């Protein structure tokens, strides 16, 4: 998979999610196997999911750096996942977390509704 294919995959996952009503993602291709994906997904209840990923796609897919931050429409933090092995909630409490990607984050958000 090259970087453009990865971005198309991300767009496909987002477009298939019933949670997302709009998105403003940007794609910055560093080279054919390295990219940044950033932006915001607006969810059906008005929450926003801010996304930032630095990804290499070959020889194997790796998210070297990522952050997914879920916020209420007033900016209050609901949860944040990053490439540290934990996540934060609205009280800034820290909980163990597995490595995340956009599909996993969207699945976690469903549980929060």
PDB file of C-alpha atoms in Angstrom:
ATOM      1  CA  UNK A   1       0.000   0.000   0.000  1.00  0.00           C
ATOM      2  CA  UNK A   2       1.330   3.433  -0.837  1.00  0.00           C
ATOM      3  CA  UNK A   3       0.527   6.690   0.962  1.00  0.00           C
ATOM      4  CA  UNK A   4      -2.245   7.706  -1.448  1.00  0.00           C
ATOM      5  CA  UNK A   5      -3.901   4.296  -1.107  1.00  0.00           C
ATOM      6  CA  UNK A   6      -3.737   4.664   2.670  1.00  0.00           C
ATOM      7  CA  UNK A   7      -5.469   8.045   2.484  1.00  0.00           C
ATOM      8  CA  UNK A   8      -8.161   6.629   0.184  1.00  0.00           C
ATOM      9  CA  UNK A   9      -8.684   3.823   2.709  1.00  0.00           C
ATOM     10  CA  UNK A  10      -9.061   6.372   5.542  1.00  0.00           C
ATOM     11  CA  UNK A  11     -11.591   8.338   3.475  1.00  0.00           C
ATOM     12  CA  UNK A  12     -13.523   5.137   2.763  1.00  0.00           C
ATOM     13  CA  UNK A  13     -13.668   4.162   6.454  1.00  0.00           C
ATOM     14  CA  UNK A  14     -14.911   7.636   7.360  1.00  0.00           C
ATOM     15  CA  UNK A  15     -17.527   7.764   4.606  1.00  0.00           C
ATOM     16  CA  UNK A  16     -18.923   4.380   5.714  1.00  0.00           C
ATOM     17  CA  UNK A  17     -19.281   5.432   9.352  1.00  0.00           C
ATOM     18  CA  UNK A  18     -22.802   6.406  10.379  1.00  0.00           C
ATOM     19  CA  UNK A  19     -21.256   8.616  13.107  1.00  0.00           C
ATOM     20  CA  UNK A  20     -19.626  11.109  10.725  1.00  0.00           C
ATOM     21  CA  UNK A  21     -21.671  13.859   9.117  1.00  0.00           C
ATOM     22  CA  UNK A  22     -18.756  15.846   7.656  1.00  0.00           C
ATOM     23  CA  UNK A  23     -14.984  15.922   7.560  1.00  0.00           C
ATOM     24  CA  UNK A  24     -12.196  18.301   6.705  1.00  0.00           C
ATOM     25  CA  UNK A  25      -9.200  16.011   6.309  1.00  0.00           C
ATOM     26  CA  UNK A  26      -5.993  17.015   4.606  1.00  0.00           C
ATOM     27  CA  UNK A  27      -3.362  14.749   3.121  1.00  0.00           C
ATOM     28  CA  UNK A  28       0.305  15.684   2.889  1.00  0.00           C
ATOM     29  CA  UNK A  29       2.370  13.153   0.956  1.00  0.00           C
ATOM     30  CA  UNK A  30       6.017  13.210   2.051  1.00  0.00           C
ATOM     31  CA  UNK A  31       6.918  10.501  -0.449  1.00  0.00           C
ATOM     32  CA  UNK A  32       5.117   7.538  -1.975  1.00  0.00           C
ATOM     33  CA  UNK A  33       5.143   5.631   1.356  1.00  0.00           C
ATOM     34  CA  UNK A  34       5.059   8.410   3.951  1.00  0.00           C
ATOM     35  CA  UNK A  35       2.314  10.910   4.760  1.00  0.00           C
ATOM     36  CA  UNK A  36       0.497  13.122   7.241  1.00  0.00           C
ATOM     37  CA  UNK A  37      -3.273  12.940   7.611  1.00  0.00           C
ATOM     38  CA  UNK A  38      -4.898  15.721   9.638  1.00  0.00           C
ATOM     39  CA  UNK A  39      -8.290  17.220  10.126  1.00  0.00           C
ATOM     40  CA  UNK A  40     -11.579  17.125  11.946  1.00  0.00           C
ATOM     41  CA  UNK A  41     -14.587  14.840  11.732  1.00  0.00           C
ATOM     42  CA  UNK A  42     -17.921  16.298  12.804  1.00  0.00           C
ATOM     43  CA  UNK A  43     -20.071  13.610  14.397  1.00  0.00           C
ATOM     44  CA  UNK A  44     -23.862  13.221  14.460  1.00  0.00           C
ATOM     45  CA  UNK A  45     -24.230  14.562  17.997  1.00  0.00           C
ATOM     46  CA  UNK A  46     -22.097  17.660  17.350  1.00  0.00           C
ATOM     47  CA  UNK A  47     -18.896  16.256  18.809  1.00  0.00           C
ATOM     48  CA  UNK A  48     -15.649  16.731  16.882  1.00  0.00           C
ATOM     49  CA  UNK A  49     -12.895  14.188  16.406  1.00  0.00           C
ATOM     50  CA  UNK A  50      -9.555  15.848  15.670  1.00  0.00           C
ATOM     51  CA  UNK A  51      -7.156  13.557  13.832  1.00  0.00           C
ATOM     52  CA  UNK A  52      -3.405  13.773  13.273  1.00  0.00           C
ATOM     53  CA  UNK A  53      -1.413  10.832  11.908  1.00  0.00           C
ATOM     54  CA  UNK A  54       2.142  10.489  10.629  1.00  0.00           C
ATOM     55  CA  UNK A  55       2.213   7.203   8.716  1.00  0.00           C
ATOM     56  CA  UNK A  56       4.654   5.110   6.755  1.00  0.00           C
ATOM     57  CA  UNK A  57       3.066   2.463   4.569  1.00  0.00           C
ATOM     58  CA  UNK A  58       6.010   0.278   3.519  1.00  0.00           C
ATOM     59  CA  UNK A  59       7.469  -2.176   4.065  1.00  0.00           C
ATOM     60  CA  UNK A  60       4.671  -2.475   6.662  1.00  0.00           C
ATOM     61  CA  UNK A  61       2.068   0.065   7.745  1.00  0.00           C
ATOM     62  CA  UNK A  62       3.147   1.985  10.857  1.00  0.00           C
ATOM     63  CA  UNK A  63       1.558   4.976  12.535  1.00  0.00           C
ATOM     64  CA  UNK A  64       4.741   6.517  13.912  1.00  0.00           C
ATOM     65  CA  UNK A  65       2.836   9.335  15.557  1.00  0.00           C
ATOM     66  CA  UNK A  66      -0.882   9.820  16.023  1.00  0.00           C
ATOM     67  CA  UNK A  67      -3.425  11.739  18.040  1.00  0.00           C
ATOM     68  CA  UNK A  68      -7.185  11.395  18.045  1.00  0.00           C
ATOM     69  CA  UNK A  69      -8.936  13.929  20.262  1.00  0.00           C
ATOM     70  CA  UNK A  70     -12.678  13.785  20.836  1.00  0.00           C
ATOM     71  CA  UNK A  71     -14.289  17.024  21.960  1.00  0.00           C
ATOM     72  CA  UNK A  72     -17.736  18.383  22.631  1.00  0.00           C
ATOM     73  CA  UNK A  73     -18.848  21.200  20.338  1.00  0.00           C
ATOM     74  CA  UNK A  74     -17.840  23.709  23.063  1.00  0.00           C
ATOM     75  CA  UNK A  75     -14.257  22.352  22.977  1.00  0.00           C
ATOM     76  CA  UNK A  76     -14.447  20.336  26.207  1.00  0.00           C
ATOM     77  CA  UNK A  77     -12.325  17.179  26.073  1.00  0.00           C
ATOM     78  CA  UNK A  78     -14.171  13.863  26.048  1.00  0.00           C
ATOM     79  CA  UNK A  79     -11.258  11.533  25.302  1.00  0.00           C
ATOM     80  CA  UNK A  80      -7.839  11.548  23.678  1.00  0.00           C
ATOM     81  CA  UNK A  81      -5.829   8.680  22.236  1.00  0.00           C
ATOM     82  CA  UNK A  82      -2.236   9.048  21.116  1.00  0.00           C
ATOM     83  CA  UNK A  83       0.741   6.821  20.467  1.00  0.00           C
ATOM     84  CA  UNK A  84       1.486   6.609  24.187  1.00  0.00           C
ATOM     85  CA  UNK A  85       0.043   3.342  25.607  1.00  0.00           C
ATOM     86  CA  UNK A  86      -2.795   5.166  27.381  1.00  0.00           C
ATOM     87  CA  UNK A  87      -5.737   7.477  26.771  1.00  0.00           C
ATOM     88  CA  UNK A  88      -7.138  10.512  28.573  1.00  0.00           C
ATOM     89  CA  UNK A  89     -10.750  11.254  29.488  1.00  0.00           C
ATOM     90  CA  UNK A  90     -12.549  14.526  30.170  1.00  0.00           C
ATOM     91  CA  UNK A  91     -11.135  14.637  33.725  1.00  0.00           C
ATOM     92  CA  UNK A  92      -7.614  14.110  32.320  1.00  0.00           C
ATOM     93  CA  UNK A  93      -7.529  10.689  33.977  1.00  0.00           C
ATOM     94  CA  UNK A  94      -5.259   8.234  32.216  1.00  0.00           C
ATOM     95  CA  UNK A  95      -6.371   4.730  31.168  1.00  0.00           C
ATOM     96  CA  UNK A  96      -4.480   1.921  29.414  1.00  0.00           C
ATOM     97  CA  UNK A  97      -5.053   1.820  25.666  1.00  0.00           C
ATOM     98  CA  UNK A  98      -4.118  -0.446  22.788  1.00  0.00           C
ATOM     99  CA  UNK A  99      -2.538   1.054  19.660  1.00  0.00           C
ATOM    100  CA  UNK A 100      -5.307   2.920  17.867  1.00  0.00           C
ATOM    101  CA  UNK A 101      -6.336   3.806  14.351  1.00  0.00           C
ATOM    102  CA  UNK A 102      -9.364   5.586  12.938  1.00  0.00           C
ATOM    103  CA  UNK A 103     -11.660   2.508  12.753  1.00  0.00           C
ATOM    104  CA  UNK A 104     -10.839   1.577  16.376  1.00  0.00           C
ATOM    105  CA  UNK A 105     -11.410   5.126  17.568  1.00  0.00           C
ATOM    106  CA  UNK A 106     -14.776   5.281  15.824  1.00  0.00           C
ATOM    107  CA  UNK A 107     -15.720   1.971  17.481  1.00  0.00           C
ATOM    108  CA  UNK A 108     -14.732   3.378  20.897  1.00  0.00           C
ATOM    109  CA  UNK A 109     -16.821   6.492  20.246  1.00  0.00           C
ATOM    110  CA  UNK A 110     -19.891   4.385  19.516  1.00  0.00           C
ATOM    111  CA  UNK A 111     -19.585   2.990  23.041  1.00  0.00           C
ATOM    112  CA  UNK A 112     -19.592   6.548  24.435  1.00  0.00           C
ATOM    113  CA  UNK A 113     -22.944   7.485  22.836  1.00  0.00           C
TER     114      UNK A 113
END
